[in-house]
XYZ file of C-alpha atoms in Angstrom:
591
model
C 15.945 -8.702 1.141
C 13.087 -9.536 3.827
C 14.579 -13.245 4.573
C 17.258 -12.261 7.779
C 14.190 -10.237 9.173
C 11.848 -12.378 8.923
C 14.249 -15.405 10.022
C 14.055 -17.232 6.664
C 17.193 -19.153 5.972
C 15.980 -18.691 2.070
C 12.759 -17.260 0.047
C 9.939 -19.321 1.116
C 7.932 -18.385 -2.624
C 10.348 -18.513 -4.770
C 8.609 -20.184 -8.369
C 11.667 -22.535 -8.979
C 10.419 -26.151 -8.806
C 12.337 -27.045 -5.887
C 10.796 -30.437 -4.462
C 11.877 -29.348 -0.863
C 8.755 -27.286 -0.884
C 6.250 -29.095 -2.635
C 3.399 -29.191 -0.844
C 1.864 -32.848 -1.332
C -1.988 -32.750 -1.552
C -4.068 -35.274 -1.812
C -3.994 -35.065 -5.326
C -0.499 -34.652 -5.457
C 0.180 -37.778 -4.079
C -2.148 -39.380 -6.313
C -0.621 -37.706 -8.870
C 2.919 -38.799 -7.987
C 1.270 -42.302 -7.704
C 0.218 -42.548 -10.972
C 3.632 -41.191 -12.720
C 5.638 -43.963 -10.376
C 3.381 -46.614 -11.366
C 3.742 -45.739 -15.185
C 7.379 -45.194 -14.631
C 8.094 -48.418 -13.185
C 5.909 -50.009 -15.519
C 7.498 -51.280 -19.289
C 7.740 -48.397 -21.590
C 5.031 -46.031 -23.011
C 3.704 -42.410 -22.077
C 3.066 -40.920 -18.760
C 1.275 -37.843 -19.256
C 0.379 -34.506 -16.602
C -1.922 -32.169 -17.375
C -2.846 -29.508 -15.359
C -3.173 -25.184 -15.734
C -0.345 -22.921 -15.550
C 1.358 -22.819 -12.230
C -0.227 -26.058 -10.145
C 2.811 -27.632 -10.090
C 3.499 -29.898 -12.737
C 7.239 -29.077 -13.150
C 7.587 -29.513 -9.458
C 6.395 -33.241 -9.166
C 7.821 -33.955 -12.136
C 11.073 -32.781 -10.237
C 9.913 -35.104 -7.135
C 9.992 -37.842 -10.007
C 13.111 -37.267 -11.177
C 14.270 -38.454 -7.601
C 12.641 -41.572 -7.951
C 14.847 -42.209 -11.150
C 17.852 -44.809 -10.157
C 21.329 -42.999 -10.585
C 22.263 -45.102 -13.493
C 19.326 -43.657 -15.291
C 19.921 -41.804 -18.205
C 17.415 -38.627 -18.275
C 16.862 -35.970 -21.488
C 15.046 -33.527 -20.827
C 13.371 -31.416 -23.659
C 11.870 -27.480 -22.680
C 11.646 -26.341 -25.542
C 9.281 -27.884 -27.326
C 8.620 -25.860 -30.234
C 11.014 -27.851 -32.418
C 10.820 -29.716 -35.998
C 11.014 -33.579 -35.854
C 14.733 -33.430 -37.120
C 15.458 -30.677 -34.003
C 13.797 -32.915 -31.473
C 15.938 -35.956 -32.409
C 18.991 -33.556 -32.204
C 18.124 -31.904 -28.855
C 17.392 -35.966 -27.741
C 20.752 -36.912 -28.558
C 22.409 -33.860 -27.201
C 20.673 -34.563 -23.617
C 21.844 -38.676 -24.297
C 25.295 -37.576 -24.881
C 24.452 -39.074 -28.552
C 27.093 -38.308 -31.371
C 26.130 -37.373 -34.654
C 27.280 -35.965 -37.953
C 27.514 -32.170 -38.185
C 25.134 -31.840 -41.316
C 22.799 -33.523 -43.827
C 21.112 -35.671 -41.048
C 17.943 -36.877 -41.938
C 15.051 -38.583 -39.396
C 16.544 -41.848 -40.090
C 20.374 -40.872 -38.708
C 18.739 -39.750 -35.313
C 16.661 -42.625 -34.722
C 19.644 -44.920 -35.848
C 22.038 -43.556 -33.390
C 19.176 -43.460 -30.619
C 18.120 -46.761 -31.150
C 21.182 -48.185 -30.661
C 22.259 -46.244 -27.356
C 18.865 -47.821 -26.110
C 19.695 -50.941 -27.001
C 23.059 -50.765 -25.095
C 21.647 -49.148 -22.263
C 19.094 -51.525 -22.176
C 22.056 -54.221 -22.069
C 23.569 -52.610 -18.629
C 19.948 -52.574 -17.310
C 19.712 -48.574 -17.585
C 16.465 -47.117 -17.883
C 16.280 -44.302 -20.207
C 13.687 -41.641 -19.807
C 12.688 -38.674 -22.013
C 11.291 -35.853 -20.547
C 9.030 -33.073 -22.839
C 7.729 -29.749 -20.884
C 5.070 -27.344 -22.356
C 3.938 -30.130 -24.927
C 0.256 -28.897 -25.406
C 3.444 -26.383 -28.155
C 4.468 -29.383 -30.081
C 3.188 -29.942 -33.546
C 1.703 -32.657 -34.559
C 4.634 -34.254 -36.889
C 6.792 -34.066 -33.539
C 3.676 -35.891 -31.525
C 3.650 -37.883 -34.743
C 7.593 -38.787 -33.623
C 7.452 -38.942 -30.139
C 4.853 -42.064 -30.991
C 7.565 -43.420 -33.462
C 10.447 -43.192 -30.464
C 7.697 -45.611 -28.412
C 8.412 -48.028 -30.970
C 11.721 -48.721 -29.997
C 11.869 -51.844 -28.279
C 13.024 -55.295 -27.628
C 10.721 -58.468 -27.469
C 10.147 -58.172 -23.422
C 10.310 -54.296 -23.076
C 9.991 -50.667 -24.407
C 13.318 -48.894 -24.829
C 12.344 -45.540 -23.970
C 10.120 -43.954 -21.188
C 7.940 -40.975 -22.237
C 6.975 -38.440 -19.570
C 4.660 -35.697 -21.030
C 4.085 -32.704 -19.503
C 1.305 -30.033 -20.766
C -1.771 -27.934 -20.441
C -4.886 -28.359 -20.331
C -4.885 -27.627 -24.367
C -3.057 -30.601 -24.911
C -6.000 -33.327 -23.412
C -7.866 -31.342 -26.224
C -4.920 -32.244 -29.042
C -4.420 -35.812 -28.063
C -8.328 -36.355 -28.342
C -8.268 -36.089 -32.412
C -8.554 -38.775 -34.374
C -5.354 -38.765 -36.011
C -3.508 -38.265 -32.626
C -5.335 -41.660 -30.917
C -2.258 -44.205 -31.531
C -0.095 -41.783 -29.472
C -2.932 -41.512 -26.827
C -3.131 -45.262 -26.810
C 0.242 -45.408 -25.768
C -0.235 -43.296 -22.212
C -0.131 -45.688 -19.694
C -0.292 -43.420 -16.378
C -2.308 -40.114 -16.790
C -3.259 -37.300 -14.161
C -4.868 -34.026 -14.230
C -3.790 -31.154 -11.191
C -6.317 -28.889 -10.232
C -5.611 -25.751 -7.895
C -5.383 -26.013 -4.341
C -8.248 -25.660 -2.490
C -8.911 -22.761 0.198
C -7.454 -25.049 3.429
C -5.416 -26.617 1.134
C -3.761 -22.710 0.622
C -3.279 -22.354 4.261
C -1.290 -25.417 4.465
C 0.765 -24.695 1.191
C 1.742 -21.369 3.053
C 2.786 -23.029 6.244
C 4.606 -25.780 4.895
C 6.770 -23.147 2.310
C 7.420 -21.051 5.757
C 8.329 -24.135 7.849
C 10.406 -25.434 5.015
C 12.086 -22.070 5.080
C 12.349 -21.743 8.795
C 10.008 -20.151 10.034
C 6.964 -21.569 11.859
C 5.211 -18.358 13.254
C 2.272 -17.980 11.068
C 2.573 -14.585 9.420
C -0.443 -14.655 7.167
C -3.407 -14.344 9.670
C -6.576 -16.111 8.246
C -8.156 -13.128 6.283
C -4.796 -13.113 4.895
C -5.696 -16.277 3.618
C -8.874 -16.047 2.574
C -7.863 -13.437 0.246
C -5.003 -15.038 -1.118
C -7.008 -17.826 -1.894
C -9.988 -15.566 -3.943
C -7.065 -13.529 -5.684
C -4.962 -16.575 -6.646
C -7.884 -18.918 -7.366
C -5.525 -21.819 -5.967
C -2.838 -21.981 -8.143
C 0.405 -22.291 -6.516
C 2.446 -20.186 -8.863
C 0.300 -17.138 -7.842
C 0.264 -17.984 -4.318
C 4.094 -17.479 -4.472
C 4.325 -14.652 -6.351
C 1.823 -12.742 -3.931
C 3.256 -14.245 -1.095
C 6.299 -13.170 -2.106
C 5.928 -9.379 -3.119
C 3.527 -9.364 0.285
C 6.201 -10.053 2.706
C 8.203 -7.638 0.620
C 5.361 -4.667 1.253
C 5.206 -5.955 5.138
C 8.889 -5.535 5.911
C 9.318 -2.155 4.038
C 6.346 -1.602 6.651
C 8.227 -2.330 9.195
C 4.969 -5.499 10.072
C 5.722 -8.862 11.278
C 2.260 -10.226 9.704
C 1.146 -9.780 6.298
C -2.651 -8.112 6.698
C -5.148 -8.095 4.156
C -4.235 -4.294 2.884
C -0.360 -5.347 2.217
C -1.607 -8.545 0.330
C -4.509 -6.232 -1.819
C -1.736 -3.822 -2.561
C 0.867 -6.380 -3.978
C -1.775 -8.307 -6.163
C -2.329 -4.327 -7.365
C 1.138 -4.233 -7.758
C 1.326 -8.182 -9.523
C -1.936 -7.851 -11.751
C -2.369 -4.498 -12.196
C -5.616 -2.526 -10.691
C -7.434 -4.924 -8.611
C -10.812 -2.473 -8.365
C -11.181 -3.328 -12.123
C -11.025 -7.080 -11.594
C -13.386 -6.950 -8.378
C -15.726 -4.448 -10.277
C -16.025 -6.872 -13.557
C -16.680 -9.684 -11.093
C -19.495 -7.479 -9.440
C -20.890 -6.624 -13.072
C -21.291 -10.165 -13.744
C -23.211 -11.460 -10.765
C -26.371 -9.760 -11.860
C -26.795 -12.440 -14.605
C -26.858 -15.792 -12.453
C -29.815 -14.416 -11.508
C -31.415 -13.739 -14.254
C -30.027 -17.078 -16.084
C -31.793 -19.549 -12.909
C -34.855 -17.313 -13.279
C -34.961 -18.396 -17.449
C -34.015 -21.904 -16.416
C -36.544 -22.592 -14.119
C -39.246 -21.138 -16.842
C -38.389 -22.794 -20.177
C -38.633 -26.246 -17.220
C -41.914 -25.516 -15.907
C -43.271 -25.021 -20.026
C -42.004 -28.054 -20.532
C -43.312 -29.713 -18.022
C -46.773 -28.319 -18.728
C -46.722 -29.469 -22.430
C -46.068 -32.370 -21.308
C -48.682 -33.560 -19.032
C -51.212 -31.876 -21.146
C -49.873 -33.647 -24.229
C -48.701 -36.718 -23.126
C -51.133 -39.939 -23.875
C -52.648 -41.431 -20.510
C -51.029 -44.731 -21.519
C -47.393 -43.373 -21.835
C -48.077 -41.736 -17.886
C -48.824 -44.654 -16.665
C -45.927 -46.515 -18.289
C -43.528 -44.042 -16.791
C -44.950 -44.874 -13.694
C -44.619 -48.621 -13.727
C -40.792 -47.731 -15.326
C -40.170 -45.721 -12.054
C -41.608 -48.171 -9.861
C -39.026 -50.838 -12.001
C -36.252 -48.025 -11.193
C -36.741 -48.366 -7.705
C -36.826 -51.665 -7.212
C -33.339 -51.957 -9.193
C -32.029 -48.991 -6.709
C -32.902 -51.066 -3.980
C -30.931 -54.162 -5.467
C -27.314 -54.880 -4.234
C -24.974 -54.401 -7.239
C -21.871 -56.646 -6.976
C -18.616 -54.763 -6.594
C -15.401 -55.924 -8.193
C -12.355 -53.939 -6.979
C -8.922 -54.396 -8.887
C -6.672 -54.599 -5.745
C -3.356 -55.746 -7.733
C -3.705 -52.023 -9.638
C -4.889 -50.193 -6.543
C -2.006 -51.628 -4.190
C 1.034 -50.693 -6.544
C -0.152 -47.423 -7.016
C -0.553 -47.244 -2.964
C 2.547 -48.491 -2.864
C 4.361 -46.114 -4.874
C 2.718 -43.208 -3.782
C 4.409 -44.070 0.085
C 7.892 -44.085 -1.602
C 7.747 -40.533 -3.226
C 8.785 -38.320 -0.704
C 12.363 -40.362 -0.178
C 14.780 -37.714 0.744
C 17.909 -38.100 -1.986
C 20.232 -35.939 0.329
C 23.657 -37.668 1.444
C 23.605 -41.087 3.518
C 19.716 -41.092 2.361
C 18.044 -44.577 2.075
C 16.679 -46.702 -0.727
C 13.943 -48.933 0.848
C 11.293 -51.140 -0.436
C 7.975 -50.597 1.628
C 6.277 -53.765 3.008
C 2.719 -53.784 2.164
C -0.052 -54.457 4.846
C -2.573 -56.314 2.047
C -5.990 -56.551 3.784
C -8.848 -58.353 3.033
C -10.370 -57.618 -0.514
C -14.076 -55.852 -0.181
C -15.511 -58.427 -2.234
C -14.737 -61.281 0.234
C -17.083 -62.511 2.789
C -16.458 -61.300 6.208
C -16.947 -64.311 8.692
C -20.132 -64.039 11.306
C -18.744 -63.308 14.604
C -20.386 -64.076 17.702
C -19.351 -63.997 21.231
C -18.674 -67.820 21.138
C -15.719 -67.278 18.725
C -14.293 -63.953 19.210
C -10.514 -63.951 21.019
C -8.684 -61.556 22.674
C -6.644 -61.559 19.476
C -10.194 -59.997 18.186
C -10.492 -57.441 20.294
C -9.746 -54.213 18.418
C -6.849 -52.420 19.464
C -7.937 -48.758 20.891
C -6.252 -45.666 19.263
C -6.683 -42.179 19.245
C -8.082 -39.468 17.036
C -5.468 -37.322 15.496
C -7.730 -34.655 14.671
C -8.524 -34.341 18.245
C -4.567 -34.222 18.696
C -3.375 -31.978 16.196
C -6.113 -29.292 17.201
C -4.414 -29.264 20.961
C -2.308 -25.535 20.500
C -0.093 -26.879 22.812
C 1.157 -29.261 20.507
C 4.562 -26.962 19.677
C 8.241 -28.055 19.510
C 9.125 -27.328 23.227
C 7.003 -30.124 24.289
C 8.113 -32.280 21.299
C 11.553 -31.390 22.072
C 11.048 -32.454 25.736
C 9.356 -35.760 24.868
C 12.565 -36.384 22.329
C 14.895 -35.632 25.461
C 12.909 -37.715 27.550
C 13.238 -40.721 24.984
C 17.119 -40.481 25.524
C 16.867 -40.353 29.311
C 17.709 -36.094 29.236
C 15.891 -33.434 30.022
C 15.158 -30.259 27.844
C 14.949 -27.123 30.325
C 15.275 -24.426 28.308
C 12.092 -23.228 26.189
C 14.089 -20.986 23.887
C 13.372 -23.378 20.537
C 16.552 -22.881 18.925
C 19.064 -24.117 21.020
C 17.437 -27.454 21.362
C 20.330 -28.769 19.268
C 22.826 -26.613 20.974
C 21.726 -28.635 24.027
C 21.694 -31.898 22.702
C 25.463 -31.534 22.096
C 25.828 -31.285 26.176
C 25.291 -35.025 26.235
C 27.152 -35.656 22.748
C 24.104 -36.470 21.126
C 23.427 -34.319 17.848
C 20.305 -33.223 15.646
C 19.798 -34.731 11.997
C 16.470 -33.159 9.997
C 15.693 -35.081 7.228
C 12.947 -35.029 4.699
C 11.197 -38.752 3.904
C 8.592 -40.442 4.398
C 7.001 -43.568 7.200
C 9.954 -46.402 4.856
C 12.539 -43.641 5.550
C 11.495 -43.049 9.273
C 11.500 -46.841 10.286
C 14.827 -47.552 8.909
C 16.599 -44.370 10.612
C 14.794 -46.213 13.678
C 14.801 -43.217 16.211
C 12.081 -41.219 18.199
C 11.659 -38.442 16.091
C 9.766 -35.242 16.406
C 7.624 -34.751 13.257
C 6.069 -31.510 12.078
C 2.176 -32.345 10.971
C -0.518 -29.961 9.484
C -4.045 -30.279 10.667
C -7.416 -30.060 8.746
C -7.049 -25.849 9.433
C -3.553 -25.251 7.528
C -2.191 -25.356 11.676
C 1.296 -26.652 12.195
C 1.767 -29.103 15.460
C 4.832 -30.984 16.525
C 4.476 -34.562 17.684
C 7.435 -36.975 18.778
C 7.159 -40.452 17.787
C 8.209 -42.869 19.646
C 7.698 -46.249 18.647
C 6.100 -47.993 16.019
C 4.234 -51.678 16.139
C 2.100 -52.934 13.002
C 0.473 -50.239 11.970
C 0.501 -48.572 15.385
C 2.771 -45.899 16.461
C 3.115 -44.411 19.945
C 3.191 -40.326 20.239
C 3.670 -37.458 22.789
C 1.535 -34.685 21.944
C 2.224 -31.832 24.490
C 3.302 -34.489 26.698
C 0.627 -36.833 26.287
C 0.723 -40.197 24.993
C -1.246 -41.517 22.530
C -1.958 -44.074 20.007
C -2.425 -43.454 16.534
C -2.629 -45.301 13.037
C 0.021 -45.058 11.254
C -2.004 -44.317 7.981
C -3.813 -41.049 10.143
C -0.391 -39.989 10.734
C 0.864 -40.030 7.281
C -2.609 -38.154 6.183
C -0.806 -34.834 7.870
C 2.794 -35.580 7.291
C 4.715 -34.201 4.680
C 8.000 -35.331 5.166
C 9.743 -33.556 8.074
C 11.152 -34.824 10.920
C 13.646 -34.429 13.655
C 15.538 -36.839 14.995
C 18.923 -37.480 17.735
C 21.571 -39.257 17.632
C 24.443 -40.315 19.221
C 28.112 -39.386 17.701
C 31.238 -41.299 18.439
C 34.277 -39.539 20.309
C 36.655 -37.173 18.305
C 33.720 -37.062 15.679
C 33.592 -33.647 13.976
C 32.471 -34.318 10.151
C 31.687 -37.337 7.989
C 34.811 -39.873 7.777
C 36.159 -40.151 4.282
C 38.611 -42.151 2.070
C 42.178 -41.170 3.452
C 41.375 -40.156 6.700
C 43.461 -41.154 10.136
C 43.217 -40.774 13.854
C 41.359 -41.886 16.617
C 38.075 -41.684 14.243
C 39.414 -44.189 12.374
C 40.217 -46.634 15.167
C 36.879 -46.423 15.940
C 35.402 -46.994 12.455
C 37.715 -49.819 13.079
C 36.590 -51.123 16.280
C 33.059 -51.284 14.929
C 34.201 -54.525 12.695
C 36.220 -55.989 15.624
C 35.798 -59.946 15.719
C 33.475 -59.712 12.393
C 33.950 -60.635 9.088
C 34.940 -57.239 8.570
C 37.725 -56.584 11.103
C 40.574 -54.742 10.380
C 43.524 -54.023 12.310
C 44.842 -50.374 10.405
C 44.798 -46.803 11.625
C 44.083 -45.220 8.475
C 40.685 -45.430 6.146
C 42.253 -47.416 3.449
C 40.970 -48.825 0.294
C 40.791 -52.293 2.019
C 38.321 -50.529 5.241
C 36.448 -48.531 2.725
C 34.963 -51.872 0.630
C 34.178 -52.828 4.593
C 32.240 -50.012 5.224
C 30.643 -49.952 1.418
C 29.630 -53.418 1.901
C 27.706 -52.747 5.295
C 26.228 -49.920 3.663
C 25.061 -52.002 0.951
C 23.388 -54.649 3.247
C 21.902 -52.171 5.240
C 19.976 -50.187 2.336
C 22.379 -46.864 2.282
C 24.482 -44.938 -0.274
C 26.945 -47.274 -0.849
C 29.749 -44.612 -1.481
C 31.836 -45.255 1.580
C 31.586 -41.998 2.965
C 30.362 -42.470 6.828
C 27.943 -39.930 7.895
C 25.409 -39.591 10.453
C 22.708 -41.829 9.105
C 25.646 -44.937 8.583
C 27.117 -43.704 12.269
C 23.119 -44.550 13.253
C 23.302 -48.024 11.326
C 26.313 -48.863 13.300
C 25.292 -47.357 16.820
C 22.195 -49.806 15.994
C 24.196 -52.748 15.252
C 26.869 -52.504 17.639
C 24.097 -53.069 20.603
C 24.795 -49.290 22.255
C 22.529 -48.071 24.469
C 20.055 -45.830 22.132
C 16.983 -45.281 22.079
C 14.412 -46.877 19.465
C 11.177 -46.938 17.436
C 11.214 -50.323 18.440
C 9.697 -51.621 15.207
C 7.349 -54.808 15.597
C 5.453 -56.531 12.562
């Protein structure tokens, strides 16, 4: 209802897990770290936790798109089933057949086992998904144990991903539940946002949406934050019925009084809740007041109890302590563990849309902590030593000026053009003046440095703030920006602190281009397509995108990391620009 007059090209708070709008804390990412790692490692459990509405079902979404395509995925949400209904619903997601009646456990886990075993043959993972599992009894925990126990001599079968709340930490802590809890491999726990963490999560679900004006001033915030104690699901379903209230108000912000009114209108009387919160803080109080009496009788017994002897042992023990305190404790760091989960966690935000790549990071392994660092002195220090100057990004991304019209001008400028006109919508419309065209995309730094374009990327500072940087060129762990028209140096690892994915790039489309070349087409697209494999293994001399073209193109897809499905988009069209020497602009990537 509110979306056209706001300017939202959908509901920025809607509660479906869509990953597009996950917000990636720091947590987040860890948490997304430690699911990839236990995903990628041989079999077992991966297990969330976290309380209602912090997002589980969301990263576990974001997950899903780390999945190959060959994977085969059952997902089970609803998991108050028997053992014998859990089996059935498994096979049902599997594509399993089975007998209409008189099954018993045994059937199930017959017919299960032995799709594993031939999906294990064509190297197909197979992953089993349970949501809401803090419901299941403990015969079906009992089961879900069993199904780990499928396996061949080098590998598990079967990949267990276990969602639940915080309840269920408390059921897989019993005794009789301990060989399942052996068997978790990865485990994280979400907590709620914190309060800048709730301005951000607001911005990025309005950017995401389209819309970058901030329409929740920071009181707005504030309050969201104390009503919703963190938790996304609540933000959204304030946020939501808020903008409702502000555009039956005819407002363009969302003030305090609109955002008291819908919690009113989403919990029920908020004067009750505030008043029982009020009732309550006369007992801290009261409750430090006893503490700090029952110490100080304590403390009294004690020294007039207490034998001298024992004082003065406690003294020579805290003189001991102190000189231990004071001792250097040797630190051992597990850097193979710490590495693949940092190296996960910068593949998770891969975009999965159409012409999308699949690329493996390249790790920058530094020195571990535990190894001496060499004595330098100015006899043996090189210029290669000298450290390379960069600049604060916090000091950039708190510049206001930092907005898309001067991102959009440094992009332009990158391509030789110039970007008059400050009206921030038709910076694509202009782009199409000099045949050049926009292509958002949603990835991370891997997917960034293998579209290998300047790009204008939408950051979030410390404050919640949205600013617009363009980059421009990337060397080690370097990259060159434009932040309202200034350049600066940054590290790349500063840059992906307060990046969550979006970016903007250009790029340049071939003559009589209109949409993505497929199977069967003809025409002067096609002799181009051609042309691109002239005097290469790949030449061919037909008009027409036939089978025999088509393996051409899948092949160069394949070797250059993309969707191999033949269909030539704009991210291939960029592969080939790239290739073909044409004069475009680059990140200009250096190792």
């Amino acid at each position: 209802m509110y979306n056209e007059y706001f300017g939202f090209k959908e509901a920025p708070f809607s509660i479906a897990p869509d990953p597009r709008y996950l917000y990636m804390t720091a947590q987040h990412r860890e948490a997304l770290a430690h699911l990839v790692y236990g995903l990628n490692s041989e079999g077992g459990c991966i297990l969330l936790t976290g309380e209602v509405g912090t997002g589980k079902t969301t990263i576990c979404r974001c997950l899903l798109e780390q999945i190959p395509d060959q994977a085969n995925v059952a997902l089970v949400l609803n998991p108050k089933v028997s053992e014998i209904e859990l089996l059935e619903t498994i096979c049902d997601e599997l594509n399993i057949s089975y007998p209409d009646q008189d099954n018993s456990v045994k059937t199930y886990t017959d017919r299960i086992y032995q799709f594993l075993i031939e999906s294990n043959r064509k190297n197909d993972k197979t992953v089993l998904i349970i949501d809401e599992a803090q419901n299941l009894s403990s015969k079906v925990l009992e089961q879900l144990r069993l199904l780990t126990n499928l396996e061949t001599n080098q590998r598990k079968l079967l990949q267990i991903i276990i969602l639940g709340q915080p309840e269920l930490l408390d059921i897989l802590a019993r005794t009789e539940m301990r060989q399942l809890a052996q068997r978790i491999t990865a485990r994280f726990h979400l907590q709620p946002l914190t309060g800048n963490e709730v301005k951000a999560y607001v911005s990025h679900r309005l950017a995401v949406a389209g819309q970058n004006i901030q329409l929740f001033p920071e009181n707005s915030i504030k309050l969201l934050y104390k009503l919703s104690d963190g938790v996304p699901r609540l933000i959204n379903i304030l946020c939501d019925r808020a903008l409702l209230g502000a555009y039956v108000e005819s407002q363009y912000a969302v003030h305090p009084p609109i955002i008291k009114k819908a919690a009113n209108e989403v919990f029920g009387e908020l004067k009750n809740v505030e008043k029982q919160h009020k009732n309550r803080q006369w007992l801290y109080p009261i409750a430090a007041l006893s503490g700090i009496t029952v110490f100080a009788i304590a403390l009294f017994l004690y020294l007039t109890l207490a034998p001298v002897n024992d004082i003065s042992n406690d003294i020579n023990s805290n003189e001991q302590l102190a000189e231990i305190q004071n001792q250097e404790l040797p630190v051992t760091i597990d850097e193979s563990s710490s590495n693949d989960l940092l190296s996960s966690a910068s593949d998770l935000a891969e975009d999965p849309a159409e012409d999308d790549l699949a690329l493996d990071e390249t790790q920058d392994t530094g020195n571990s902590p535990a190894e001496a660092v060499p004595d330098l002195t100015t006899e043996n220090i090189t210029e290669a030593d000298t450290e390379v100057v960069y600049d604060n990004i916090e000091t950039i991304l708190n510049d206001k000026k930092s907005d898309q019209i001067s991102a959009y001008q440094a992009l332009f400028r990158a391509w030789d053009k110039n970007y008059n006109n400050k009206i921030i919508t038709t910076a694509c419309k202009q782009a199409k003046e000099f045949s050049l065209r926009c292509l958002h995309k949603q990835g991370n730094l891997n997917s960034l440095k293998a579209h290998n374009r300047p790009a204008v990327l939408a950051l979030i500072n410390s404050q919640g703030d949205m600013r617009y940087i363009t980059i421009t060129s990337i060397q080690d762990d370097l990259a060159t920006v434009f932040s309202n028209n200034i350049e600066h140096t940054i590290k790349l690892g500063d840059l992906d602190q307060h990046w969550y994915g979006q970016f903007i790039l250009l790029w340049r489309k071939p003559d009589n281009y209109s949409s993505a070349i497929t199977p069967g087409d003809s025409g002067n697209i096609v002799n181009w397509l051609n042309n691109q494999f002239v005097d290469e293994q790949f030449a061919n001399t037909n008009n027409a995108y036939d089978e025999t073209l088509v393996e051409k193109v899948k092949t160069f897809q394949s070797q250059h990391g993309l969707a191999a499905d033949g269909i030539v988009g704009p991210v291939t069209i960029i592969h080939l620009n790239t290739k073909s020497g044409l004069s475009v602009p680059t990140l200009r990537i250096q190792s």
